[in-house]
PDB file of C-alpha atoms in Angstrom:
ATOM      1  CA  MET A 153      80.890-162.674  91.360  1.00 70.00           C
ATOM      2  CA  GLU A 154      82.565-162.435  94.727  1.00 79.00           C
ATOM      3  CA  LEU A 155      81.037-160.063  97.292  1.00 82.00           C
ATOM      4  CA  TRP A 156      83.966-157.652  97.055  1.00 86.00           C
ATOM      5  CA  GLN A 157      83.559-157.510  93.269  1.00 85.00           C
ATOM      6  CA  ILE A 158      79.873-156.661  93.685  1.00 85.00           C
ATOM      7  CA  ILE A 159      80.802-153.879  96.118  1.00 89.00           C
ATOM      8  CA  VAL A 160      83.432-152.446  93.764  1.00 89.00           C
ATOM      9  CA  LEU A 161      81.140-152.498  90.721  1.00 88.00           C
ATOM     10  CA  ALA A 162      78.181-151.011  92.628  1.00 90.00           C
ATOM     11  CA  VAL A 163      80.284-148.095  93.869  1.00 92.00           C
ATOM     12  CA  ILE A 164      81.751-147.613  90.380  1.00 90.00           C
ATOM     13  CA  GLN A 165      78.235-147.443  88.932  1.00 88.00           C
ATOM     14  CA  GLY A 166      77.023-144.992  91.561  1.00 92.00           C
ATOM     15  CA  VAL A 167      80.030-142.695  91.193  1.00 92.00           C
ATOM     16  CA  THR A 168      80.403-142.757  87.414  1.00 91.00           C
ATOM     17  CA  GLU A 169      76.708-142.610  86.414  1.00 89.00           C
ATOM     18  CA  PHE A 170      76.587-138.868  86.989  1.00 93.00           C
ATOM     19  CA  LEU A 171      80.195-137.848  86.390  1.00 95.00           C
ATOM     20  CA  PRO A 172      81.278-137.028  82.803  1.00 96.00           C
ATOM     21  CA  ILE A 173      83.551-140.089  82.594  1.00 92.00           C
ATOM     22  CA  SER A 174      81.190-142.881  81.372  1.00 84.00           C
ATOM     23  CA  SER A 175      79.684-145.445  83.728  1.00 80.00           C
ATOM     24  CA  SER A 176      79.270-148.025  80.960  1.00 71.00           C
ATOM     25  CA  ALA A 177      82.990-147.873  80.217  1.00 72.00           C
ATOM     26  CA  HIS A 178      83.920-148.452  83.839  1.00 80.00           C
ATOM     27  CA  LEU A 179      81.533-151.404  84.169  1.00 70.00           C
ATOM     28  CA  ILE A 180      82.748-153.042  80.970  1.00 67.00           C
ATOM     29  CA  LEU A 181      86.435-152.547  81.759  1.00 70.00           C
ATOM     30  CA  PRO A 182      86.742-155.034  84.668  1.00 73.00           C
ATOM     31  CA  SER A 183      85.628-157.874  82.406  1.00 68.00           C
ATOM     32  CA  GLN A 184      87.773-156.654  79.500  1.00 64.00           C
ATOM     33  CA  VAL A 185      90.972-155.897  81.447  1.00 68.00           C
ATOM     34  CA  LEU A 186      90.770-157.942  84.663  1.00 72.00           C
ATOM     35  CA  GLY A 187      88.889-160.908  83.284  1.00 73.00           C
ATOM     36  CA  TRP A 188      85.966-160.569  85.714  1.00 74.00           C
ATOM     37  CA  ALA A 189      82.775-162.424  84.892  1.00 70.00           C
ATOM     38  CA  ASP A 190      79.929-160.364  83.450  1.00 67.00           C
ATOM     39  CA  GLN A 191      77.915-158.886  86.309  1.00 68.00           C
ATOM     40  CA  GLY A 192      74.631-160.202  84.917  1.00 70.00           C
ATOM     41  CA  LEU A 193      71.144-158.762  84.592  1.00 70.00           C
ATOM     42  CA  ALA A 194      70.276-158.929  88.296  1.00 76.00           C
ATOM     43  CA  PHE A 195      73.191-156.659  89.120  1.00 81.00           C
ATOM     44  CA  ASP A 196      72.341-154.292  86.258  1.00 79.00           C
ATOM     45  CA  VAL A 197      68.785-153.971  87.556  1.00 80.00           C
ATOM     46  CA  ALA A 198      70.021-153.376  91.107  1.00 85.00           C
ATOM     47  CA  VAL A 199      72.414-150.561  90.234  1.00 88.00           C
ATOM     48  CA  HIS A 200      69.869-148.922  87.931  1.00 85.00           C
ATOM     49  CA  VAL A 201      67.339-148.896  90.775  1.00 90.00           C
ATOM     50  CA  GLY A 202      69.964-147.464  93.119  1.00 94.00           C
ATOM     51  CA  THR A 203      71.093-144.632  90.846  1.00 94.00           C
ATOM     52  CA  LEU A 204      67.499-143.805  89.835  1.00 94.00           C
ATOM     53  CA  ALA A 205      66.473-143.582  93.487  1.00 96.00           C
ATOM     54  CA  ALA A 206      69.527-141.406  94.199  1.00 97.00           C
ATOM     55  CA  VAL A 207      68.831-138.759  91.560  1.00 97.00           C
ATOM     56  CA  ILE A 208      65.109-138.651  92.368  1.00 97.00           C
ATOM     57  CA  TRP A 209      65.825-138.315  96.095  1.00 98.00           C
ATOM     58  CA  TYR A 210      68.478-135.624  95.620  1.00 97.00           C
ATOM     59  CA  PHE A 211      66.233-133.546  93.349  1.00 97.00           C
ATOM     60  CA  ARG A 212      62.999-134.585  95.079  1.00 97.00           C
ATOM     61  CA  GLN A 213      61.688-131.029  95.506  1.00 97.00           C
ATOM     62  CA  THR A 214      62.416-130.107  91.894  1.00 97.00           C
ATOM     63  CA  VAL A 215      60.948-133.374  90.599  1.00 97.00           C
ATOM     64  CA  ALA A 216      57.778-132.863  92.672  1.00 98.00           C
ATOM     65  CA  GLN A 217      57.412-129.285  91.412  1.00 97.00           C
ATOM     66  CA  LEU A 218      57.936-130.264  87.776  1.00 97.00           C
ATOM     67  CA  ALA A 219      55.547-133.224  87.964  1.00 97.00           C
ATOM     68  CA  THR A 220      52.822-131.220  89.719  1.00 97.00           C
ATOM     69  CA  ALA A 221      53.134-128.259  87.353  1.00 97.00           C
ATOM     70  CA  TRP A 222      53.138-130.547  84.310  1.00 97.00           C
ATOM     71  CA  VAL A 223      49.896-132.269  85.356  1.00 97.00           C
ATOM     72  CA  ILE A 224      48.102-129.039  86.281  1.00 97.00           C
ATOM     73  CA  ASP A 225      49.295-126.935  83.331  1.00 96.00           C
ATOM     74  CA  THR A 226      48.707-129.710  80.819  1.00 96.00           C
ATOM     75  CA  ALA A 227      45.147-130.140  82.082  1.00 96.00           C
ATOM     76  CA  GLN A 228      44.622-126.400  81.727  1.00 96.00           C
ATOM     77  CA  ARG A 229      46.383-126.304  78.325  1.00 94.00           C
ATOM     78  CA  ARG A 230      49.055-123.828  79.343  1.00 95.00           C
ATOM     79  CA  VAL A 231      52.806-123.867  79.827  1.00 94.00           C
ATOM     80  CA  GLY A 232      54.512-122.302  82.830  1.00 95.00           C
ATOM     81  CA  PRO A 233      58.191-122.258  83.845  1.00 94.00           C
ATOM     82  CA  ASN A 234      58.071-125.605  85.701  1.00 96.00           C
ATOM     83  CA  SER A 235      55.819-127.396  83.232  1.00 96.00           C
ATOM     84  CA  GLY A 236      57.969-126.014  80.405  1.00 96.00           C
ATOM     85  CA  LEU A 237      61.056-127.556  81.996  1.00 97.00           C
ATOM     86  CA  ALA A 238      59.160-130.828  82.419  1.00 97.00           C
ATOM     87  CA  TRP A 239      58.283-130.784  78.708  1.00 97.00           C
ATOM     88  CA  ALA A 240      61.959-130.082  77.966  1.00 97.00           C
ATOM     89  CA  VAL A 241      62.967-133.205  79.916  1.00 97.00           C
ATOM     90  CA  ILE A 242      60.423-135.248  77.954  1.00 97.00           C
ATOM     91  CA  ALA A 243      61.574-133.823  74.608  1.00 97.00           C
ATOM     92  CA  GLY A 244      65.218-134.388  75.492  1.00 96.00           C
ATOM     93  CA  THR A 245      64.555-138.038  76.325  1.00 96.00           C
ATOM     94  CA  ILE A 246      62.902-138.999  73.039  1.00 96.00           C
ATOM     95  CA  PRO A 247      66.015-139.070  70.758  1.00 95.00           C
ATOM     96  CA  ALA A 248      67.990-141.384  73.052  1.00 92.00           C
ATOM     97  CA  GLY A 249      64.941-143.574  73.609  1.00 90.00           C
ATOM     98  CA  LEU A 250      64.383-144.032  69.871  1.00 93.00           C
ATOM     99  CA  ALA A 251      68.091-144.600  69.230  1.00 92.00           C
ATOM    100  CA  GLY A 252      68.173-147.222  71.984  1.00 87.00           C
ATOM    101  CA  ILE A 253      65.256-149.108  70.451  1.00 86.00           C
ATOM    102  CA  ILE A 254      66.692-148.982  66.929  1.00 90.00           C
ATOM    103  CA  PHE A 255      70.383-149.638  67.637  1.00 86.00           C
ATOM    104  CA  ASN A 256      70.290-151.688  70.854  1.00 77.00           C
ATOM    105  CA  ASP A 257      71.295-154.982  69.251  1.00 78.00           C
ATOM    106  CA  PHE A 258      74.035-153.404  67.128  1.00 81.00           C
ATOM    107  CA  ILE A 259      75.517-151.597  70.126  1.00 78.00           C
ATOM    108  CA  GLY A 260      75.399-154.704  72.302  1.00 72.00           C
ATOM    109  CA  THR A 261      77.130-156.948  69.762  1.00 76.00           C
ATOM    110  CA  THR A 262      79.513-154.530  68.025  1.00 80.00           C
ATOM    111  CA  LEU A 263      80.412-151.505  70.134  1.00 79.00           C
ATOM    112  CA  ARG A 264      81.048-153.019  73.574  1.00 74.00           C
ATOM    113  CA  SER A 265      84.787-153.392  73.017  1.00 80.00           C
ATOM    114  CA  GLY A 266      87.879-151.993  74.681  1.00 80.00           C
ATOM    115  CA  LEU A 267      88.966-150.143  71.526  1.00 88.00           C
ATOM    116  CA  VAL A 268      85.626-148.356  71.145  1.00 90.00           C
ATOM    117  CA  ILE A 269      85.731-147.376  74.830  1.00 89.00           C
ATOM    118  CA  ALA A 270      89.281-146.043  74.523  1.00 90.00           C
ATOM    119  CA  VAL A 271      88.601-143.978  71.397  1.00 93.00           C
ATOM    120  CA  SER A 272      85.307-142.516  72.651  1.00 95.00           C
ATOM    121  CA  THR A 273      86.815-141.802  76.072  1.00 94.00           C
ATOM    122  CA  LEU A 274      89.575-139.777  74.437  1.00 95.00           C
ATOM    123  CA  GLY A 275      87.508-138.154  71.701  1.00 96.00           C
ATOM    124  CA  PHE A 276      84.535-137.050  73.756  1.00 97.00           C
ATOM    125  CA  GLY A 277      86.885-135.984  76.556  1.00 96.00           C
ATOM    126  CA  LEU A 278      88.470-133.484  74.178  1.00 97.00           C
ATOM    127  CA  VAL A 279      85.034-132.303  73.036  1.00 98.00           C
ATOM    128  CA  LEU A 280      84.083-131.767  76.708  1.00 98.00           C
ATOM    129  CA  TRP A 281      87.186-129.604  77.159  1.00 97.00           C
ATOM    130  CA  TRP A 282      86.359-127.629  73.994  1.00 98.00           C
ATOM    131  CA  SER A 283      82.790-126.907  75.128  1.00 97.00           C
ATOM    132  CA  ASP A 284      83.972-125.708  78.536  1.00 96.00           C
ATOM    133  CA  ALA A 285      86.628-123.506  76.925  1.00 96.00           C
ATOM    134  CA  VAL A 286      84.434-121.779  74.319  1.00 97.00           C
ATOM    135  CA  GLY A 287      81.002-121.855  76.008  1.00 95.00           C
ATOM    136  CA  ARG A 288      79.641-118.487  77.175  1.00 94.00           C
ATOM    137  CA  ARG A 289      78.245-120.054  80.391  1.00 94.00           C
ATOM    138  CA  SER A 290      75.747-117.191  80.690  1.00 95.00           C
ATOM    139  CA  ARG A 291      72.380-118.959  80.373  1.00 96.00           C
ATOM    140  CA  SER A 292      70.349-120.472  83.211  1.00 95.00           C
ATOM    141  CA  LEU A 293      67.705-123.209  83.247  1.00 94.00           C
ATOM    142  CA  GLU A 294      64.986-120.532  83.248  1.00 93.00           C
ATOM    143  CA  GLY A 295      66.032-119.675  79.680  1.00 94.00           C
ATOM    144  CA  LEU A 296      65.988-123.252  78.372  1.00 96.00           C
ATOM    145  CA  VAL A 297      63.587-123.704  75.446  1.00 95.00           C
ATOM    146  CA  LEU A 298      62.338-126.769  73.588  1.00 95.00           C
ATOM    147  CA  LYS A 299      64.943-126.372  70.836  1.00 97.00           C
ATOM    148  CA  ASP A 300      67.727-126.549  73.434  1.00 98.00           C
ATOM    149  CA  ALA A 301      66.202-129.694  74.928  1.00 97.00           C
ATOM    150  CA  VAL A 302      66.015-131.423  71.541  1.00 97.00           C
ATOM    151  CA  ILE A 303      69.643-130.584  70.728  1.00 98.00           C
ATOM    152  CA  ILE A 304      70.819-131.847  74.121  1.00 98.00           C
ATOM    153  CA  GLY A 305      68.612-134.911  73.656  1.00 97.00           C
ATOM    154  CA  LEU A 306      70.196-135.661  70.270  1.00 97.00           C
ATOM    155  CA  ALA A 307      73.603-135.420  71.926  1.00 97.00           C
ATOM    156  CA  GLN A 308      72.396-137.768  74.665  1.00 95.00           C
ATOM    157  CA  ALA A 309      71.690-140.413  72.031  1.00 95.00           C
ATOM    158  CA  LEU A 310      75.451-140.584  71.387  1.00 94.00           C
ATOM    159  CA  ALA A 311      75.878-141.860  74.951  1.00 92.00           C
ATOM    160  CA  LEU A 312      74.707-145.263  73.711  1.00 90.00           C
ATOM    161  CA  ILE A 313      78.298-145.620  72.465  1.00 91.00           C
ATOM    162  CA  PRO A 314      80.266-147.067  75.415  1.00 88.00           C
ATOM    163  CA  GLY A 315      82.837-144.604  76.713  1.00 90.00           C
ATOM    164  CA  THR A 316      80.915-141.510  75.647  1.00 94.00           C
ATOM    165  CA  SER A 317      79.305-140.708  79.045  1.00 94.00           C
ATOM    166  CA  ARG A 318      75.652-139.689  79.127  1.00 94.00           C
ATOM    167  CA  SER A 319      76.272-136.888  81.601  1.00 96.00           C
ATOM    168  CA  GLY A 320      79.422-135.831  79.770  1.00 96.00           C
ATOM    169  CA  ILE A 321      77.807-135.477  76.349  1.00 97.00           C
ATOM    170  CA  THR A 322      74.682-133.704  77.662  1.00 98.00           C
ATOM    171  CA  ILE A 323      76.771-131.257  79.702  1.00 98.00           C
ATOM    172  CA  THR A 324      78.940-130.730  76.614  1.00 98.00           C
ATOM    173  CA  ALA A 325      75.924-129.910  74.444  1.00 98.00           C
ATOM    174  CA  ALA A 326      74.482-127.560  77.080  1.00 98.00           C
ATOM    175  CA  LEU A 327      77.802-125.704  77.397  1.00 98.00           C
ATOM    176  CA  PHE A 328      77.976-125.251  73.615  1.00 98.00           C
ATOM    177  CA  LEU A 329      74.480-123.739  73.833  1.00 98.00           C
ATOM    178  CA  GLY A 330      75.756-121.176  76.333  1.00 97.00           C
ATOM    179  CA  PHE A 331      74.455-122.614  79.613  1.00 98.00           C
ATOM    180  CA  GLY A 332      76.441-122.294  82.832  1.00 97.00           C
ATOM    181  CA  ARG A 333      78.174-125.334  84.244  1.00 97.00           C
ATOM    182  CA  GLU A 334      75.728-125.865  87.114  1.00 96.00           C
ATOM    183  CA  ALA A 335      72.675-125.329  84.883  1.00 97.00           C
ATOM    184  CA  ALA A 336      74.092-127.810  82.366  1.00 98.00           C
ATOM    185  CA  ALA A 337      74.740-130.374  85.099  1.00 97.00           C
ATOM    186  CA  ARG A 338      71.323-129.967  86.714  1.00 97.00           C
ATOM    187  CA  PHE A 339      69.498-130.426  83.414  1.00 98.00           C
ATOM    188  CA  SER A 340      71.705-133.437  82.671  1.00 97.00           C
ATOM    189  CA  PHE A 341      70.719-134.988  86.003  1.00 97.00           C
ATOM    190  CA  LEU A 342      67.001-134.319  85.439  1.00 97.00           C
ATOM    191  CA  LEU A 343      67.317-135.739  81.928  1.00 96.00           C
ATOM    192  CA  SER A 344      68.783-138.935  83.347  1.00 95.00           C
ATOM    193  CA  ILE A 345      65.637-139.830  85.310  1.00 96.00           C
ATOM    194  CA  PRO A 346      63.370-141.075  82.486  1.00 95.00           C
ATOM    195  CA  LEU A 347      66.285-142.707  80.665  1.00 91.00           C
ATOM    196  CA  ILE A 348      67.545-144.636  83.706  1.00 91.00           C
ATOM    197  CA  LEU A 349      63.928-145.598  84.474  1.00 91.00           C
ATOM    198  CA  ALA A 350      63.410-146.914  80.936  1.00 87.00           C
ATOM    199  CA  ALA A 351      66.709-148.822  80.953  1.00 82.00           C
ATOM    200  CA  GLY A 352      65.922-150.316  84.362  1.00 83.00           C
ATOM    201  CA  LEU A 353      62.457-151.446  83.264  1.00 85.00           C
ATOM    202  CA  LEU A 354      63.870-152.994  80.094  1.00 81.00           C
ATOM    203  CA  LYS A 355      66.466-154.938  82.042  1.00 78.00           C
ATOM    204  CA  THR A 356      63.812-155.997  84.583  1.00 81.00           C
ATOM    205  CA  PHE A 357      61.659-157.473  81.810  1.00 83.00           C
ATOM    206  CA  GLU A 358      64.701-159.262  80.405  1.00 78.00           C
ATOM    207  CA  LEU A 359      65.454-160.658  83.867  1.00 76.00           C
ATOM    208  CA  LEU A 360      61.866-161.882  84.274  1.00 79.00           C
ATOM    209  CA  GLU A 361      61.978-163.550  80.853  1.00 81.00           C
ATOM    210  CA  GLN A 362      65.156-165.384  81.816  1.00 76.00           C
ATOM    211  CA  GLY A 363      63.511-166.763  84.943  1.00 71.00           C
ATOM    212  CA  GLY A 364      65.527-168.715  87.467  1.00 65.00           C
ATOM    213  CA  ALA A 365      66.415-167.894  91.043  1.00 66.00           C
ATOM    214  CA  THR A 366      67.152-164.305  92.058  1.00 67.00           C
ATOM    215  CA  ASP A 367      70.256-163.598  94.107  1.00 75.00           C
ATOM    216  CA  TRP A 368      68.761-161.117  96.573  1.00 77.00           C
ATOM    217  CA  MET A 369      72.126-160.446  98.165  1.00 82.00           C
ATOM    218  CA  VAL A 370      73.351-159.064  94.850  1.00 80.00           C
ATOM    219  CA  ILE A 371      70.169-156.980  94.497  1.00 84.00           C
ATOM    220  CA  LEU A 372      70.326-155.494  97.994  1.00 89.00           C
ATOM    221  CA  VAL A 373      74.065-154.765  98.056  1.00 90.00           C
ATOM    222  CA  GLY A 374      74.095-153.370  94.524  1.00 90.00           C
ATOM    223  CA  THR A 375      71.062-151.151  95.095  1.00 92.00           C
ATOM    224  CA  ALA A 376      72.188-149.787  98.467  1.00 95.00           C
ATOM    225  CA  LEU A 377      75.784-149.054  97.484  1.00 95.00           C
ATOM    226  CA  SER A 378      74.934-147.512  94.126  1.00 95.00           C
ATOM    227  CA  PHE A 379      72.315-145.303  95.846  1.00 97.00           C
ATOM    228  CA  VAL A 380      74.672-144.024  98.557  1.00 97.00           C
ATOM    229  CA  SER A 381      77.635-143.497  96.254  1.00 96.00           C
ATOM    230  CA  ALA A 382      75.453-141.733  93.652  1.00 97.00           C
ATOM    231  CA  VAL A 383      73.972-139.312  96.209  1.00 97.00           C
ATOM    232  CA  VAL A 384      77.424-138.429  97.510  1.00 97.00           C
ATOM    233  CA  CYS A 385      78.739-138.067  93.970  1.00 96.00           C
ATOM    234  CA  ILE A 386      75.930-135.733  92.833  1.00 97.00           C
ATOM    235  CA  HIS A 387      76.340-133.532  95.907  1.00 97.00           C
ATOM    236  CA  LEU A 388      80.131-133.227  95.601  1.00 96.00           C
ATOM    237  CA  PHE A 389      79.969-132.684  91.843  1.00 97.00           C
ATOM    238  CA  LEU A 390      77.515-129.784  92.120  1.00 96.00           C
ATOM    239  CA  THR A 391      79.345-128.351  95.131  1.00 95.00           C
ATOM    240  CA  PHE A 392      82.758-128.181  93.467  1.00 95.00           C
ATOM    241  CA  LEU A 393      81.820-127.856  89.779  1.00 95.00           C
ATOM    242  CA  GLU A 394      82.109-124.076  89.539  1.00 90.00           C
ATOM    243  CA  ARG A 395      85.294-124.036  91.605  1.00 92.00           C
ATOM    244  CA  LEU A 396      87.162-126.837  89.848  1.00 93.00           C
ATOM    245  CA  GLY A 397      85.570-126.727  86.415  1.00 95.00           C
ATOM    246  CA  LEU A 398      85.571-129.733  84.105  1.00 97.00           C
ATOM    247  CA  MET A 399      89.313-129.950  83.408  1.00 97.00           C
ATOM    248  CA  PRO A 400      89.939-132.655  86.080  1.00 96.00           C
ATOM    249  CA  PHE A 401      87.463-134.926  84.300  1.00 97.00           C
ATOM    250  CA  VAL A 402      88.996-134.134  80.911  1.00 97.00           C
ATOM    251  CA  ILE A 403      92.461-135.034  82.222  1.00 97.00           C
ATOM    252  CA  TYR A 404      91.112-138.243  83.772  1.00 95.00           C
ATOM    253  CA  ARG A 405      89.486-139.246  80.480  1.00 95.00           C
ATOM    254  CA  LEU A 406      92.679-138.595  78.523  1.00 95.00           C
ATOM    255  CA  ILE A 407      94.771-140.647  80.954  1.00 93.00           C
ATOM    256  CA  LEU A 408      92.207-143.473  81.021  1.00 90.00           C
ATOM    257  CA  GLY A 409      91.892-143.525  77.238  1.00 91.00           C
ATOM    258  CA  ALA A 410      95.670-143.569  76.778  1.00 91.00           C
ATOM    259  CA  LEU A 411      96.077-146.419  79.283  1.00 87.00           C
ATOM    260  CA  LEU A 412      93.382-148.429  77.521  1.00 84.00           C
ATOM    261  CA  LEU A 413      95.110-147.997  74.171  1.00 88.00           C
ATOM    262  CA  LEU A 414      98.383-149.180  75.726  1.00 87.00           C
ATOM    263  CA  LEU A 415      96.681-152.236  77.210  1.00 81.00           C
ATOM    264  CA  LEU A 416      95.082-153.057  73.869  1.00 77.00           C
ATOM    265  CA  TRP A 417      98.280-152.497  71.864  1.00 76.00           C
TER     266      TRP A 417
END
């Protein structure tokens, strides 16, 4: 890839990873529509490291509190508010992790197509709108229980379908369960940490198995730009979420899905 293509794709990854518009769709589209070469494993590893570092840094106080409480409370065989939320993150990660292991090959060979992206972009965009329209938005993270985490985790497994959006489907599920927009988004972001970590480690092992020379320029640029753009994106999303709602993202998904169908016609 050219340097400018690396920059564009790294920023796309950082911005779309945490918005309900599907990062996988936006990374697949340049190769499908513009004919760009596949970005390769080194780039995938770089942007995963960047976005993982971004969400951990942005929620560093919360992550530290959850991790500390989980270790202490687990050792003492009790569950407090913070350790309970940590257990919820763990429980919510399991369904997507198992689905990734079972269906990884099928998804990689069958579902990474422009038509699948277009249909899922449109379909899950409408479901996002529905959840925001009918959700009570009265519950906070303090009221999240293990059952909620499992349901949101099962929804997260659907994000393996390109175009679905991991953040979009988890926010959708949380809104259907009655959580407020900000609470839904914050839990979605916390839920992303173990999943991005697992995906990054998997891709790192694949990269090591392939061997060969590592393009450190790609690694450094991809990591840095995805980190910066992801931090900015998370901050702006949480700042304006209650004011703007989710309709702008629904409209964007509908326009994007319609354009994709026209291009594929």
